[in-house]
Coordinates of C-alpha atoms in Angstrom, one line a residue:
M1 CA 36.2 -77.5 -123.9
I2 CA 38.1 -74.3 -123.6
C3 CA 36.7 -71.2 -122.0
F4 CA 37.2 -68.0 -124.2
I5 CA 36.3 -64.6 -122.5
L6 CA 35.7 -63.4 -126.0
P7 CA 33.0 -65.4 -127.8
Q8 CA 34.0 -66.6 -131.3
V9 CA 30.5 -65.5 -132.8
V10 CA 31.4 -61.6 -131.9
L11 CA 35.2 -62.2 -133.3
L12 CA 33.0 -63.4 -136.7
E13 CA 30.6 -61.2 -136.9
A14 CA 32.9 -58.1 -136.0
A15 CA 35.4 -59.5 -138.8
E16 CA 32.6 -59.3 -141.2
R17 CA 31.7 -55.8 -140.6
G18 CA 35.3 -54.7 -141.4
D19 CA 38.0 -54.8 -143.9
A20 CA 40.1 -57.5 -145.3
E21 CA 42.8 -56.7 -142.8
A22 CA 40.3 -57.0 -139.8
R23 CA 39.2 -60.5 -141.7
R24 CA 43.1 -61.5 -141.4
T25 CA 43.3 -60.9 -138.1
A26 CA 40.1 -62.8 -136.8
M27 CA 41.0 -65.7 -138.7
N28 CA 44.3 -65.3 -137.2
T29 CA 42.9 -66.0 -133.5
I30 CA 40.4 -68.1 -134.9
E31 CA 42.9 -70.9 -136.5
M32 CA 45.0 -70.6 -133.3
S33 CA 42.1 -71.5 -131.4
A34 CA 40.9 -74.6 -133.2
G35 CA 43.4 -77.0 -131.7
L36 CA 42.4 -75.9 -128.1
R37 CA 38.8 -76.6 -127.7
S38 CA 38.9 -80.8 -126.7
R39 CA 41.3 -80.4 -123.9
R40 CA 39.1 -78.8 -121.2
T41 CA 36.0 -81.3 -121.7
A42 CA 38.1 -84.0 -121.6
L43 CA 40.2 -82.8 -118.2
T44 CA 36.6 -81.9 -116.6
D45 CA 35.3 -85.0 -117.4
V46 CA 38.5 -86.7 -115.9
V47 CA 37.8 -84.8 -112.5
R48 CA 34.6 -85.3 -112.3
L49 CA 34.3 -89.1 -113.4
L50 CA 37.4 -90.7 -112.2
G51 CA 38.7 -88.2 -109.4
V52 CA 41.9 -87.5 -110.9
D53 CA 43.8 -84.7 -109.8
V54 CA 44.9 -82.3 -112.5
A55 CA 47.5 -80.7 -110.0
G56 CA 49.1 -84.1 -110.0
L57 CA 48.9 -84.2 -113.9
R58 CA 51.0 -81.3 -114.2
G59 CA 53.5 -82.9 -111.6
L60 CA 52.4 -80.6 -108.7
N61 CA 51.8 -81.7 -105.2
P62 CA 48.5 -80.5 -103.3
T63 CA 49.4 -78.2 -100.4
A64 CA 47.9 -75.5 -98.5
E65 CA 50.8 -73.2 -99.2
E66 CA 49.8 -70.3 -101.8
R67 CA 51.6 -70.9 -105.1
K68 CA 51.6 -68.6 -108.0
T69 CA 53.9 -69.0 -111.3
V70 CA 53.8 -66.8 -114.5
Y71 CA 55.4 -68.0 -117.8
D72 CA 56.3 -65.8 -120.7
L73 CA 55.5 -67.6 -124.3
A74 CA 57.1 -64.6 -126.0
G75 CA 54.9 -65.3 -128.9
S76 CA 55.0 -69.2 -128.8
E77 CA 51.7 -71.7 -128.7
D78 CA 53.8 -74.1 -126.4
L79 CA 52.6 -74.0 -123.0
P80 CA 53.2 -72.8 -120.1
G81 CA 56.7 -70.9 -121.7
T82 CA 59.7 -69.3 -119.8
R83 CA 59.2 -69.0 -116.1
A84 CA 59.0 -65.3 -115.4
R85 CA 57.6 -64.7 -111.9
G86 CA 56.6 -66.9 -109.2
E87 CA 55.8 -66.8 -105.4
G88 CA 57.9 -64.4 -103.5
D89 CA 59.7 -62.9 -106.7
D90 CA 59.8 -59.1 -107.3
P91 CA 57.9 -57.6 -109.8
V92 CA 59.5 -57.6 -113.3
A93 CA 60.0 -55.4 -116.3
D94 CA 56.9 -57.1 -118.4
V95 CA 54.1 -55.4 -117.5
A96 CA 51.7 -58.2 -118.9
V97 CA 53.4 -60.5 -116.4
N98 CA 52.6 -58.5 -113.3
Q99 CA 49.4 -57.8 -114.0
A100 CA 48.9 -61.6 -114.3
F101 CA 50.5 -62.5 -111.3
D102 CA 49.2 -59.7 -109.3
H103 CA 45.4 -60.2 -110.5
A104 CA 45.7 -64.0 -109.7
D105 CA 47.3 -63.4 -106.1
R106 CA 44.3 -61.0 -105.3
T107 CA 41.8 -63.6 -106.9
H108 CA 43.1 -66.5 -104.6
D109 CA 43.3 -63.7 -101.8
F110 CA 39.4 -63.3 -102.1
Y111 CA 38.4 -67.0 -103.0
R112 CA 40.8 -67.8 -99.3
D113 CA 39.5 -65.0 -97.4
V114 CA 35.6 -64.5 -98.2
L115 CA 34.6 -68.0 -99.6
R116 CA 37.3 -70.1 -97.5
R117 CA 38.6 -72.3 -100.7
E118 CA 42.2 -72.7 -101.1
S119 CA 42.7 -72.3 -104.9
V120 CA 40.8 -73.5 -107.9
D121 CA 40.6 -77.1 -106.9
G122 CA 40.1 -76.0 -103.1
I123 CA 43.7 -78.0 -102.0
G124 CA 46.0 -75.3 -102.9
M125 CA 46.7 -76.3 -106.9
E126 CA 49.2 -74.0 -108.2
L127 CA 47.8 -71.1 -110.2
V128 CA 49.7 -71.1 -113.4
S129 CA 49.3 -68.1 -115.9
S130 CA 50.9 -67.5 -119.7
V131 CA 51.2 -64.4 -121.4
H132 CA 52.3 -63.4 -124.6
F133 CA 50.1 -66.4 -126.1
G134 CA 50.5 -66.2 -130.0
T135 CA 50.8 -63.3 -132.3
A136 CA 48.2 -60.7 -131.8
F137 CA 46.1 -63.3 -130.3
D138 CA 42.5 -61.4 -129.5
N139 CA 41.6 -63.9 -126.4
A140 CA 42.1 -64.9 -122.8
F141 CA 41.2 -68.5 -121.7
W142 CA 41.2 -71.3 -119.3
N143 CA 42.7 -74.4 -120.9
G144 CA 41.9 -77.0 -117.8
S145 CA 45.0 -76.5 -116.0
Q146 CA 45.8 -72.9 -116.3
M147 CA 44.9 -69.3 -117.6
V148 CA 46.6 -68.1 -120.9
Y149 CA 46.4 -64.5 -122.1
G150 CA 47.1 -63.3 -125.9
D151 CA 48.4 -59.6 -126.2
G152 CA 45.3 -58.4 -128.4
S153 CA 46.0 -57.1 -131.8
G154 CA 44.3 -53.8 -131.5
R155 CA 41.4 -54.6 -134.0
F156 CA 39.3 -56.7 -131.8
L157 CA 40.9 -56.3 -128.1
A158 CA 43.1 -53.6 -126.8
V159 CA 46.9 -54.6 -127.1
G160 CA 48.0 -55.7 -123.7
S161 CA 44.3 -55.3 -122.2
L162 CA 44.0 -58.9 -121.4
T163 CA 45.7 -59.0 -117.9
K164 CA 44.6 -55.5 -117.3
D165 CA 41.0 -55.8 -116.1
I166 CA 41.0 -58.2 -112.9
A167 CA 37.5 -59.2 -113.7
V168 CA 39.0 -61.0 -116.7
V169 CA 41.3 -62.6 -114.8
A170 CA 39.0 -63.6 -112.0
H171 CA 37.0 -65.1 -114.4
E172 CA 39.2 -67.3 -116.1
I173 CA 40.3 -68.7 -112.6
T174 CA 36.7 -68.8 -111.5
H175 CA 36.2 -71.3 -114.8
G176 CA 38.7 -73.5 -113.0
V177 CA 36.4 -73.5 -109.9
V178 CA 33.9 -74.7 -111.6
Q179 CA 35.7 -77.4 -113.2
F180 CA 36.3 -78.7 -109.9
T181 CA 32.9 -78.3 -108.4
A182 CA 30.1 -78.5 -110.6
G183 CA 31.4 -79.2 -113.7
L184 CA 28.7 -77.5 -115.9
R185 CA 28.8 -78.7 -119.4
Y186 CA 29.8 -76.3 -121.9
R187 CA 27.0 -76.5 -124.0
K188 CA 23.2 -74.4 -123.7
Q189 CA 22.0 -73.4 -120.4
S190 CA 24.5 -75.4 -118.3
G191 CA 27.0 -74.0 -120.3
A192 CA 25.3 -70.5 -119.9
L193 CA 25.6 -71.0 -116.2
N194 CA 29.3 -71.8 -116.5
E195 CA 30.0 -68.4 -118.3
S196 CA 27.8 -66.8 -115.7
F197 CA 29.4 -68.0 -112.8
A198 CA 32.5 -66.8 -114.0
D199 CA 31.3 -63.4 -114.6
V200 CA 29.5 -63.5 -111.2
L201 CA 32.4 -64.0 -109.1
G202 CA 34.7 -62.1 -112.1
A203 CA 32.8 -59.2 -111.0
V204 CA 32.5 -60.0 -107.2
V205 CA 36.2 -59.9 -107.2
K206 CA 36.6 -56.8 -109.4
Q207 CA 34.1 -55.2 -106.6
F208 CA 36.0 -56.4 -103.6
V209 CA 39.3 -55.2 -104.9
A210 CA 37.8 -52.1 -105.2
G211 CA 35.9 -51.7 -102.1
E212 CA 33.0 -51.1 -104.2
T213 CA 28.9 -51.7 -103.2
A214 CA 26.6 -53.2 -105.7
D215 CA 25.0 -50.1 -106.2
Q216 CA 28.5 -48.1 -106.7
A217 CA 29.7 -50.9 -109.2
D218 CA 29.6 -50.8 -112.7
W219 CA 29.1 -54.4 -113.4
L220 CA 31.2 -54.7 -116.7
I221 CA 33.2 -57.5 -117.6
G222 CA 36.5 -56.6 -119.9
E223 CA 36.0 -53.2 -119.5
G224 CA 38.2 -51.2 -121.6
I225 CA 39.5 -54.2 -123.2
L226 CA 37.6 -53.7 -127.0
G227 CA 39.3 -52.8 -130.0
S228 CA 38.9 -50.7 -132.7
E229 CA 36.3 -53.4 -134.7
I230 CA 33.8 -53.7 -131.5
R231 CA 32.6 -50.4 -130.2
G232 CA 31.5 -50.4 -126.8
E233 CA 32.5 -49.8 -123.1
A234 CA 33.0 -53.6 -122.1
L235 CA 32.4 -57.4 -123.4
R236 CA 29.5 -57.8 -120.9
S237 CA 27.2 -55.7 -118.6
M238 CA 25.4 -57.8 -116.0
K239 CA 23.4 -55.1 -115.2
A240 CA 21.9 -54.1 -118.5
P241 CA 22.9 -57.5 -121.0
G242 CA 22.5 -56.5 -124.4
T243 CA 24.4 -53.1 -123.9
A244 CA 28.1 -53.5 -123.5
F245 CA 28.9 -53.1 -127.4
E246 CA 27.6 -52.3 -130.5
H247 CA 25.6 -55.5 -132.1
D248 CA 25.7 -57.0 -128.3
S249 CA 22.9 -60.1 -128.5
Q250 CA 22.5 -61.0 -124.6
P251 CA 19.3 -61.2 -123.3
A252 CA 17.9 -60.1 -120.0
H253 CA 14.7 -62.1 -119.7
M254 CA 13.6 -65.9 -120.8
N255 CA 11.0 -63.8 -123.0
D256 CA 14.6 -63.2 -125.3
F257 CA 16.1 -66.6 -124.6
K258 CA 17.9 -67.6 -127.8
D259 CA 17.3 -71.3 -128.2
L260 CA 20.6 -72.1 -130.5
P261 CA 21.8 -75.5 -131.3
D262 CA 25.4 -76.8 -129.9
D263 CA 26.3 -77.8 -133.3
G264 CA 30.0 -77.3 -133.6
N265 CA 29.2 -73.7 -135.5
P266 CA 31.1 -70.9 -133.9
R267 CA 27.9 -68.5 -134.5
N268 CA 25.8 -70.7 -132.3
D269 CA 27.8 -70.4 -129.4
H270 CA 27.8 -74.0 -128.3
G271 CA 24.0 -73.1 -128.0
G272 CA 24.6 -69.9 -126.8
V273 CA 26.6 -70.4 -123.9
H274 CA 27.8 -66.5 -123.9
I275 CA 24.9 -65.4 -125.3
N276 CA 22.0 -66.6 -122.6
S277 CA 24.6 -66.1 -119.7
G278 CA 23.2 -62.5 -119.7
I279 CA 20.0 -64.2 -118.2
P280 CA 21.5 -65.6 -115.1
N281 CA 24.0 -62.8 -114.5
K282 CA 21.4 -60.1 -114.3
A283 CA 19.2 -62.3 -112.0
F284 CA 22.7 -62.0 -109.8
Y285 CA 22.9 -58.0 -110.2
L286 CA 19.1 -57.9 -109.2
A287 CA 20.0 -59.9 -106.0
A288 CA 23.1 -58.3 -104.9
T289 CA 21.4 -54.8 -105.3
K290 CA 18.2 -55.8 -103.8
L291 CA 20.2 -56.8 -100.8
G292 CA 22.6 -53.4 -100.7
G293 CA 26.2 -53.4 -99.2
H294 CA 28.7 -55.6 -100.9
S295 CA 28.1 -58.3 -103.4
W296 CA 30.7 -60.6 -101.2
E297 CA 28.6 -60.2 -98.1
H298 CA 25.7 -61.9 -99.0
A299 CA 24.9 -62.9 -102.9
G300 CA 28.4 -63.9 -103.8
P301 CA 28.7 -66.6 -101.0
I302 CA 25.1 -67.7 -102.0
W303 CA 25.8 -68.0 -105.6
Y304 CA 29.2 -69.8 -104.7
H305 CA 27.2 -72.3 -102.2
A306 CA 25.2 -73.4 -105.1
L307 CA 27.6 -73.9 -107.4
V308 CA 29.6 -76.0 -104.9
N309 CA 26.5 -78.0 -103.3
G310 CA 23.7 -77.5 -105.3
L311 CA 24.8 -77.8 -109.3
G312 CA 25.9 -80.7 -111.5
P313 CA 27.4 -80.8 -115.0
D314 CA 23.5 -80.7 -117.0
S315 CA 22.2 -78.1 -114.5
Q316 CA 19.6 -75.8 -116.2
F317 CA 18.8 -71.9 -115.1
V318 CA 15.8 -73.3 -113.2
D319 CA 18.2 -75.6 -111.3
A320 CA 20.7 -72.7 -110.5
A321 CA 17.6 -70.8 -109.7
N322 CA 16.1 -73.3 -106.9
A323 CA 19.8 -73.9 -105.9
T324 CA 20.3 -70.6 -104.8
I325 CA 17.2 -70.1 -103.0
D326 CA 18.3 -73.1 -101.4
S327 CA 21.6 -71.8 -100.3
A328 CA 20.1 -68.9 -99.1
V329 CA 18.1 -70.6 -96.7
A330 CA 21.2 -72.6 -95.7
L331 CA 23.6 -69.6 -95.2
Y332 CA 21.0 -67.5 -93.4
G333 CA 18.1 -69.1 -92.6
K334 CA 14.5 -69.8 -93.7
G335 CA 12.5 -66.3 -94.3
H336 CA 15.6 -64.2 -94.2
E337 CA 15.8 -61.2 -96.5
T338 CA 18.0 -63.1 -98.9
E339 CA 15.7 -65.9 -99.5
T340 CA 13.3 -63.4 -100.7
A341 CA 15.5 -61.1 -102.9
V342 CA 17.1 -64.2 -104.5
R343 CA 13.7 -65.4 -105.5
R344 CA 12.4 -62.3 -106.6
A345 CA 15.7 -62.0 -109.0
W346 CA 15.2 -65.1 -110.6
E347 CA 11.4 -64.1 -110.9
E348 CA 12.1 -60.8 -112.8
V349 CA 14.3 -62.6 -115.5
G350 CA 11.5 -65.2 -116.2
V351 CA 13.3 -68.2 -114.9
L352 CA 10.7 -68.9 -112.0

């Protein structure tokens, strides 16, 4: 399943509140998105069940050498586009190309230096990005083998904003990491965990680059990228789910969990994957702030260890809670403050 940073339900609801032009703009993005949805599910299943190397499918050879390439689609939808900047190249005139390259570089270095992971597959898969997808396309996504960024229409997402926020770039790259590790299915609670891990590590990368402590951070995903039809400061708030923008419906506690069907209706968000991700997002925020200091020192490695070692395609919230507690013990020892903080965080959001 293609993982979009802007949930289709938010796009639809904002369009319904807007004028005819807003509805036309929304339909442009929805129609372009329609043909993309099945690719990522197929690639995730291939990776997990058959052990096929997606980098190999792209004609790339696994290597420990760092490789990043950004392509310019110039309004086309024919991926990947024309090569615009690669490893060792100087910055170019196109701001989106440079932002996509530089943020992928910083995210790659975080995974390598902090989590000891070499690219999304762990063995050096090239990080490929394409910018200027479609015409005024209001989204960014991971398609199973690369990152793709639209330009935004200004109505739903600000023009030129999708490559600007490193949390968005790190979020999409982390969907690739999830694909190559737990392979969380993009539906209901497992899908909400998929979205949450992308938000969690996106936020940690953002804080790492800024040098912020957990207490200093704003805990916002997609800060400053919203257009005129969506009033707010970001797409999601991990500190206070449900407050990032007007009509934000994310719950922060299991008491408010939204049991939605995975019926193909975009209003139901694949069973609430972007909606209910607010609950595990809040759990991570609580764990990180209870521990204090930098989120990449304890909380981030615990969540990453759980993703790699403790979860599978159909894992539920309680599985994630137990896996992160087990990871705290594995990394820091039984009875360490990290174990207590992680357990209490999941208790406070009603999962345990």
